[in-house]
C-alpha cells in the first residue's frame, strides 16, 4: 500500500512538472553586428554578454586595424597612455540601488603603434 501511495505521488509530481510552461534560457547568441550596435545606442547591454564568446570564437579580431574594429563593433572608448593604447567596449553593467556600479564586464582590445590589434582581454569586476 505504501508503495502505491509513493508511486501515485511521484506520478502527480511528474504530471505537474510536465504541464508547467518551459522557459528556454538562451546563454549564448550568435554575434549580430546590428544588435551589438543597437545595445550601444540604448546604453543597454543585455545581449552583448550573450554574444561575446561567439564573437571571440568566430571572428578573427587579432591583427585587424582599428578602423576594421570600428566597422565591426562601433565606436569605442579609446584609452591611450605613454606605454599602451587600447579600446574598450562595455559588455554588461549592473548597478545597485545607488549610482555605483556593482558589476561590469568589458572587452578590452590592445593596439600596437600602427593601431593594429595585438591582444584581447575580457575584464570583469564585482564589488
Short mmCIF file of N, CA and C in Angstrom, two decimals:
data_model
loop_
_atom_site.label_atom_id
_atom_site.label_comp_id
_atom_site.label_asym_id
_atom_site.label_seq_id
_atom_site.Cartn_x
_atom_site.Cartn_y
_atom_site.Cartn_z
N UNK A 1 0.82 -1.20 0.00
CA UNK A 1 0.00 0.00 0.00
C UNK A 1 0.87 1.27 0.00
N UNK A 2 1.93 1.25 0.81
CA UNK A 2 2.83 2.40 0.88
C UNK A 2 3.51 2.62 -0.47
N UNK A 3 3.86 1.54 -1.14
CA UNK A 3 4.49 1.62 -2.46
C UNK A 3 3.56 2.30 -3.47
N UNK A 4 2.29 1.94 -3.45
CA UNK A 4 1.31 2.52 -4.39
C UNK A 4 1.12 4.01 -4.11
N UNK A 5 1.09 4.36 -2.84
CA UNK A 5 0.94 5.77 -2.47
C UNK A 5 2.16 6.59 -2.95
N UNK A 6 3.36 6.06 -2.78
CA UNK A 6 4.59 6.72 -3.22
C UNK A 6 4.61 6.85 -4.74
N UNK A 7 4.24 5.76 -5.40
CA UNK A 7 4.19 5.77 -6.86
C UNK A 7 3.19 6.81 -7.36
N UNK A 8 2.02 6.87 -6.74
CA UNK A 8 0.98 7.82 -7.12
C UNK A 8 1.49 9.26 -6.91
N UNK A 9 2.17 9.51 -5.79
CA UNK A 9 2.72 10.85 -5.51
C UNK A 9 3.74 11.25 -6.56
N UNK A 10 4.62 10.32 -6.92
CA UNK A 10 5.60 10.61 -7.96
C UNK A 10 4.94 10.89 -9.31
N UNK A 11 3.92 10.15 -9.61
CA UNK A 11 3.18 10.36 -10.86
C UNK A 11 2.55 11.74 -10.90
N UNK A 12 1.97 12.17 -9.81
CA UNK A 12 1.35 13.51 -9.73
C UNK A 12 2.42 14.58 -9.92
N UNK A 13 3.57 14.40 -9.28
CA UNK A 13 4.66 15.38 -9.43
C UNK A 13 5.13 15.46 -10.87
N UNK A 14 5.27 14.31 -11.52
CA UNK A 14 5.68 14.29 -12.93
C UNK A 14 4.66 14.98 -13.83
N UNK A 15 3.41 14.77 -13.57
CA UNK A 15 2.35 15.40 -14.38
C UNK A 15 2.39 16.91 -14.20
N UNK A 16 2.54 17.36 -12.97
CA UNK A 16 2.60 18.81 -12.71
C UNK A 16 3.81 19.42 -13.40
N UNK A 17 4.96 18.75 -13.28
CA UNK A 17 6.18 19.26 -13.91
C UNK A 17 6.06 19.33 -15.43
N UNK A 18 5.41 18.34 -16.03
CA UNK A 18 5.30 18.32 -17.48
C UNK A 18 4.31 19.36 -18.00
N UNK A 19 3.39 19.77 -17.17
CA UNK A 19 2.39 20.76 -17.61
C UNK A 19 2.85 22.20 -17.44
N UNK A 20 3.89 22.39 -16.66
CA UNK A 20 4.37 23.75 -16.47
C UNK A 20 5.00 24.27 -17.75
N UNK A 21 4.84 25.57 -17.96
CA UNK A 21 5.42 26.20 -19.13
C UNK A 21 6.94 26.19 -19.01
N UNK A 22 7.60 25.72 -20.04
CA UNK A 22 9.05 25.66 -20.02
C UNK A 22 9.59 26.96 -20.59
N UNK A 23 10.53 27.55 -19.88
CA UNK A 23 11.17 28.78 -20.31
C UNK A 23 12.56 28.42 -20.79
N UNK A 24 12.82 28.75 -22.01
CA UNK A 24 14.13 28.45 -22.59
C UNK A 24 15.10 29.57 -22.25
N UNK A 25 16.18 29.21 -21.64
CA UNK A 25 17.19 30.18 -21.23
C UNK A 25 18.31 30.17 -22.27
N UNK A 26 18.42 31.24 -23.00
CA UNK A 26 19.46 31.34 -24.01
C UNK A 26 20.71 31.89 -23.36
N UNK A 27 21.77 31.10 -23.34
CA UNK A 27 23.00 31.54 -22.72
C UNK A 27 23.94 32.17 -23.72
N UNK A 28 23.79 31.83 -24.99
CA UNK A 28 24.69 32.38 -25.99
C UNK A 28 23.91 32.71 -27.25
N UNK A 29 24.22 33.84 -27.82
CA UNK A 29 23.64 34.26 -29.09
C UNK A 29 24.75 34.33 -30.13
N UNK A 30 24.38 34.09 -31.36
CA UNK A 30 25.31 34.29 -32.45
C UNK A 30 25.57 35.80 -32.56
N UNK A 31 26.82 36.18 -32.79
CA UNK A 31 27.14 37.60 -32.89
C UNK A 31 26.35 38.24 -34.01
N UNK A 32 25.72 39.34 -33.69
CA UNK A 32 24.91 40.11 -34.64
C UNK A 32 25.33 41.57 -34.51
N UNK A 33 25.99 42.07 -35.54
CA UNK A 33 26.53 43.43 -35.51
C UNK A 33 25.44 44.47 -35.21
N UNK A 34 24.30 44.35 -35.85
CA UNK A 34 23.25 45.35 -35.65
C UNK A 34 22.71 45.31 -34.22
N UNK A 35 22.61 44.12 -33.63
CA UNK A 35 22.16 44.01 -32.24
C UNK A 35 23.22 44.55 -31.29
N UNK A 36 24.48 44.30 -31.58
CA UNK A 36 25.58 44.83 -30.76
C UNK A 36 25.53 46.36 -30.76
N UNK A 37 25.36 46.95 -31.95
CA UNK A 37 25.32 48.40 -32.06
C UNK A 37 24.04 48.98 -31.46
N UNK A 38 22.94 48.27 -31.63
CA UNK A 38 21.66 48.72 -31.06
C UNK A 38 21.77 48.80 -29.54
N UNK A 39 22.41 47.81 -28.93
CA UNK A 39 22.61 47.83 -27.48
C UNK A 39 23.42 49.03 -27.05
N UNK A 40 24.39 49.43 -27.85
CA UNK A 40 25.24 50.57 -27.51
C UNK A 40 24.43 51.86 -27.55
N UNK A 41 23.56 51.99 -28.52
CA UNK A 41 22.76 53.21 -28.66
C UNK A 41 21.81 53.39 -27.48
N UNK A 42 21.28 52.30 -26.99
CA UNK A 42 20.32 52.36 -25.89
C UNK A 42 20.99 52.37 -24.52
N UNK A 43 22.31 52.23 -24.50
CA UNK A 43 23.06 52.13 -23.25
C UNK A 43 22.52 50.95 -22.42
N UNK A 44 22.12 49.92 -23.14
CA UNK A 44 21.58 48.71 -22.53
C UNK A 44 22.31 47.54 -23.17
N UNK A 45 23.04 46.81 -22.39
CA UNK A 45 23.96 45.83 -22.97
C UNK A 45 23.51 44.39 -22.74
N UNK A 46 22.23 44.15 -22.55
CA UNK A 46 21.77 42.82 -22.15
C UNK A 46 22.14 41.72 -23.14
N UNK A 47 22.20 42.00 -24.43
CA UNK A 47 22.50 40.96 -25.41
C UNK A 47 23.99 40.82 -25.68
N UNK A 48 24.77 41.80 -25.34
CA UNK A 48 26.20 41.75 -25.63
C UNK A 48 26.89 40.60 -24.89
N UNK A 49 26.52 40.38 -23.67
CA UNK A 49 27.15 39.31 -22.92
C UNK A 49 26.85 37.95 -23.56
N UNK A 50 25.67 37.79 -24.09
CA UNK A 50 25.30 36.54 -24.76
C UNK A 50 26.05 36.35 -26.08
N UNK A 51 26.46 37.45 -26.70
CA UNK A 51 27.15 37.38 -27.99
C UNK A 51 28.68 37.38 -27.86
N UNK A 52 29.20 37.76 -26.71
CA UNK A 52 30.63 38.00 -26.55
C UNK A 52 31.49 36.80 -26.95
N UNK A 53 31.23 35.64 -26.41
CA UNK A 53 32.11 34.50 -26.66
C UNK A 53 31.93 33.94 -28.07
N UNK A 54 30.75 34.13 -28.64
CA UNK A 54 30.57 33.76 -30.05
C UNK A 54 31.42 34.67 -30.92
N UNK A 55 31.45 35.95 -30.58
CA UNK A 55 32.29 36.91 -31.29
C UNK A 55 33.75 36.51 -31.20
N UNK A 56 34.22 36.22 -30.00
CA UNK A 56 35.63 35.89 -29.81
C UNK A 56 36.01 34.57 -30.45
N UNK A 57 35.09 33.62 -30.48
CA UNK A 57 35.37 32.31 -31.07
C UNK A 57 35.32 32.30 -32.59
N UNK A 58 34.47 33.14 -33.18
CA UNK A 58 34.21 33.04 -34.61
C UNK A 58 34.71 34.20 -35.47
N UNK A 59 35.26 35.22 -34.85
CA UNK A 59 35.78 36.35 -35.61
C UNK A 59 37.25 36.53 -35.25
N UNK A 60 38.07 36.66 -36.27
CA UNK A 60 39.49 36.87 -36.06
C UNK A 60 39.72 38.37 -35.82
N UNK A 61 39.82 38.74 -34.58
CA UNK A 61 39.97 40.15 -34.22
C UNK A 61 41.44 40.55 -34.18
N UNK A 62 42.27 39.65 -33.67
CA UNK A 62 43.70 39.94 -33.59
C UNK A 62 44.24 40.14 -35.00
N UNK A 63 44.96 41.24 -35.18
CA UNK A 63 45.52 41.56 -36.49
C UNK A 63 44.69 42.55 -37.29
N UNK A 64 43.45 42.82 -36.84
CA UNK A 64 42.62 43.81 -37.54
C UNK A 64 43.10 45.22 -37.23
N UNK A 65 42.82 46.14 -38.14
CA UNK A 65 43.13 47.55 -37.93
C UNK A 65 42.01 48.16 -37.08
N UNK A 66 42.34 49.26 -36.43
CA UNK A 66 41.35 49.96 -35.61
C UNK A 66 40.09 50.30 -36.42
N UNK A 67 40.27 50.75 -37.64
CA UNK A 67 39.11 51.11 -38.48
C UNK A 67 38.21 49.89 -38.74
N UNK A 68 38.81 48.71 -38.87
CA UNK A 68 38.03 47.49 -39.09
C UNK A 68 37.27 47.08 -37.82
N UNK A 69 37.89 47.30 -36.69
CA UNK A 69 37.22 47.03 -35.41
C UNK A 69 36.01 47.95 -35.25
N UNK A 70 36.21 49.22 -35.61
CA UNK A 70 35.11 50.18 -35.53
C UNK A 70 33.95 49.79 -36.44
N UNK A 71 34.26 49.28 -37.63
CA UNK A 71 33.20 48.83 -38.54
C UNK A 71 32.44 47.65 -37.97
N UNK A 72 33.15 46.78 -37.27
CA UNK A 72 32.53 45.58 -36.70
C UNK A 72 31.77 45.85 -35.41
N UNK A 73 32.37 46.63 -34.50
CA UNK A 73 31.81 46.80 -33.16
C UNK A 73 31.33 48.20 -32.82
N UNK A 74 31.53 49.14 -33.73
CA UNK A 74 31.10 50.50 -33.46
C UNK A 74 32.17 51.28 -32.73
N UNK A 75 31.83 52.50 -32.34
CA UNK A 75 32.81 53.35 -31.67
C UNK A 75 33.09 52.83 -30.27
N UNK A 76 34.29 53.08 -29.83
CA UNK A 76 34.72 52.59 -28.52
C UNK A 76 35.34 53.72 -27.73
N UNK A 77 35.54 53.44 -26.46
CA UNK A 77 36.27 54.38 -25.63
C UNK A 77 37.75 54.11 -25.86
N UNK A 78 38.48 55.12 -26.26
CA UNK A 78 39.91 54.96 -26.53
C UNK A 78 40.70 55.44 -25.33
N UNK A 79 41.60 54.59 -24.88
CA UNK A 79 42.47 54.95 -23.76
C UNK A 79 43.90 54.86 -24.27
N UNK A 80 44.62 55.92 -24.08
CA UNK A 80 46.00 55.93 -24.55
C UNK A 80 46.90 56.41 -23.43
N UNK A 81 47.93 55.64 -23.15
CA UNK A 81 48.91 56.04 -22.15
C UNK A 81 50.27 56.11 -22.85
N UNK A 82 51.27 56.46 -22.10
CA UNK A 82 52.60 56.53 -22.71
C UNK A 82 53.11 55.14 -23.10
N UNK A 83 52.59 54.11 -22.47
CA UNK A 83 53.05 52.75 -22.72
C UNK A 83 52.15 51.95 -23.66
N UNK A 84 50.88 52.27 -23.68
CA UNK A 84 49.97 51.46 -24.50
C UNK A 84 48.75 52.25 -24.95
N UNK A 85 48.08 51.66 -25.92
CA UNK A 85 46.84 52.23 -26.43
C UNK A 85 45.85 51.08 -26.52
N UNK A 86 44.68 51.29 -25.99
CA UNK A 86 43.66 50.25 -26.07
C UNK A 86 42.28 50.86 -26.16
N UNK A 87 41.34 50.05 -26.60
CA UNK A 87 39.95 50.49 -26.71
C UNK A 87 39.10 49.53 -25.88
N UNK A 88 38.00 50.05 -25.38
CA UNK A 88 37.12 49.22 -24.56
C UNK A 88 35.69 49.29 -25.07
N UNK A 89 34.99 48.18 -24.90
CA UNK A 89 33.56 48.07 -25.20
C UNK A 89 32.88 47.51 -23.97
N UNK A 90 31.85 48.18 -23.51
CA UNK A 90 31.08 47.67 -22.38
C UNK A 90 30.29 46.46 -22.86
N UNK A 91 30.40 45.38 -22.11
CA UNK A 91 29.66 44.16 -22.45
C UNK A 91 28.41 44.10 -21.58
N UNK A 92 28.56 44.33 -20.30
CA UNK A 92 27.41 44.37 -19.41
C UNK A 92 27.76 45.20 -18.19
N UNK A 93 26.75 45.76 -17.59
CA UNK A 93 26.94 46.53 -16.37
C UNK A 93 25.67 46.42 -15.53
N UNK A 94 25.85 46.27 -14.26
CA UNK A 94 24.71 46.20 -13.33
C UNK A 94 25.01 47.15 -12.19
N UNK A 95 23.99 47.87 -11.78
CA UNK A 95 24.17 48.85 -10.70
C UNK A 95 23.31 48.45 -9.51
N UNK A 96 23.76 48.85 -8.34
CA UNK A 96 22.94 48.63 -7.15
C UNK A 96 21.96 49.79 -7.01
N UNK A 97 21.35 49.92 -5.86
CA UNK A 97 20.35 50.97 -5.67
C UNK A 97 20.95 52.37 -5.69
N UNK A 98 22.26 52.47 -5.50
CA UNK A 98 22.92 53.78 -5.62
C UNK A 98 23.40 53.92 -7.06
N UNK A 99 24.19 54.93 -7.32
CA UNK A 99 24.69 55.12 -8.68
C UNK A 99 25.96 54.34 -8.95
N UNK A 100 26.48 53.67 -7.94
CA UNK A 100 27.72 52.91 -8.10
C UNK A 100 27.48 51.65 -8.92
N UNK A 101 28.48 51.30 -9.72
CA UNK A 101 28.41 50.05 -10.46
C UNK A 101 28.67 48.90 -9.51
N UNK A 102 27.83 47.90 -9.60
CA UNK A 102 28.00 46.71 -8.77
C UNK A 102 28.81 45.66 -9.53
N UNK A 103 28.63 45.60 -10.83
CA UNK A 103 29.28 44.58 -11.63
C UNK A 103 29.44 45.11 -13.05
N UNK A 104 30.55 44.81 -13.66
CA UNK A 104 30.71 45.17 -15.06
C UNK A 104 31.58 44.13 -15.75
N UNK A 105 31.41 44.04 -17.04
CA UNK A 105 32.27 43.21 -17.89
C UNK A 105 32.52 44.03 -19.14
N UNK A 106 33.79 44.06 -19.56
CA UNK A 106 34.11 44.81 -20.76
C UNK A 106 35.13 44.07 -21.61
N UNK A 107 35.08 44.35 -22.88
CA UNK A 107 36.02 43.81 -23.85
C UNK A 107 37.11 44.86 -24.04
N UNK A 108 38.34 44.45 -23.80
CA UNK A 108 39.48 45.37 -23.94
C UNK A 108 40.33 44.88 -25.10
N UNK A 109 40.58 45.76 -26.04
CA UNK A 109 41.36 45.42 -27.23
C UNK A 109 42.61 46.30 -27.24
N UNK A 110 43.76 45.65 -27.15
CA UNK A 110 45.04 46.37 -27.12
C UNK A 110 45.56 46.54 -28.54
N UNK A 111 46.03 47.75 -28.82
CA UNK A 111 46.52 48.10 -30.16
C UNK A 111 48.02 48.38 -30.12
N UNK A 112 48.67 48.11 -31.24
CA UNK A 112 50.10 48.45 -31.33
C UNK A 112 50.24 49.88 -31.85
N UNK A 113 51.44 50.31 -32.15
CA UNK A 113 51.70 51.68 -32.62
C UNK A 113 50.98 52.01 -33.91
N UNK A 114 50.77 51.00 -34.73
CA UNK A 114 50.10 51.21 -36.02
C UNK A 114 48.59 51.02 -35.93
N UNK A 115 48.05 50.98 -34.70
CA UNK A 115 46.62 50.78 -34.45
C UNK A 115 46.11 49.45 -34.98
N UNK A 116 46.91 48.42 -34.84
CA UNK A 116 46.51 47.06 -35.21
C UNK A 116 46.35 46.27 -33.91
N UNK A 117 45.31 45.44 -33.85
CA UNK A 117 45.02 44.68 -32.64
C UNK A 117 46.15 43.68 -32.38
N UNK A 118 46.71 43.78 -31.17
CA UNK A 118 47.76 42.83 -30.80
C UNK A 118 47.28 41.83 -29.75
N UNK A 119 46.28 42.19 -28.95
CA UNK A 119 45.72 41.24 -27.99
C UNK A 119 44.34 41.68 -27.53
N UNK A 120 43.63 40.72 -26.93
CA UNK A 120 42.25 40.95 -26.49
C UNK A 120 42.10 40.40 -25.08
N UNK A 121 41.31 41.08 -24.27
CA UNK A 121 41.08 40.62 -22.91
C UNK A 121 39.64 40.93 -22.52
N UNK A 122 39.03 40.06 -21.74
CA UNK A 122 37.73 40.32 -21.17
C UNK A 122 37.95 40.57 -19.69
N UNK A 123 37.56 41.73 -19.23
CA UNK A 123 37.74 42.10 -17.82
C UNK A 123 36.39 42.19 -17.15
N UNK A 124 36.35 41.74 -15.91
CA UNK A 124 35.10 41.87 -15.15
C UNK A 124 35.42 42.21 -13.72
N UNK A 125 34.47 42.85 -13.09
CA UNK A 125 34.66 43.27 -11.71
C UNK A 125 33.35 43.08 -10.96
N UNK A 126 33.47 42.72 -9.72
CA UNK A 126 32.30 42.56 -8.86
C UNK A 126 32.62 43.24 -7.55
N UNK A 127 31.85 44.26 -7.21
CA UNK A 127 32.09 44.98 -5.95
C UNK A 127 31.62 44.19 -4.77
#
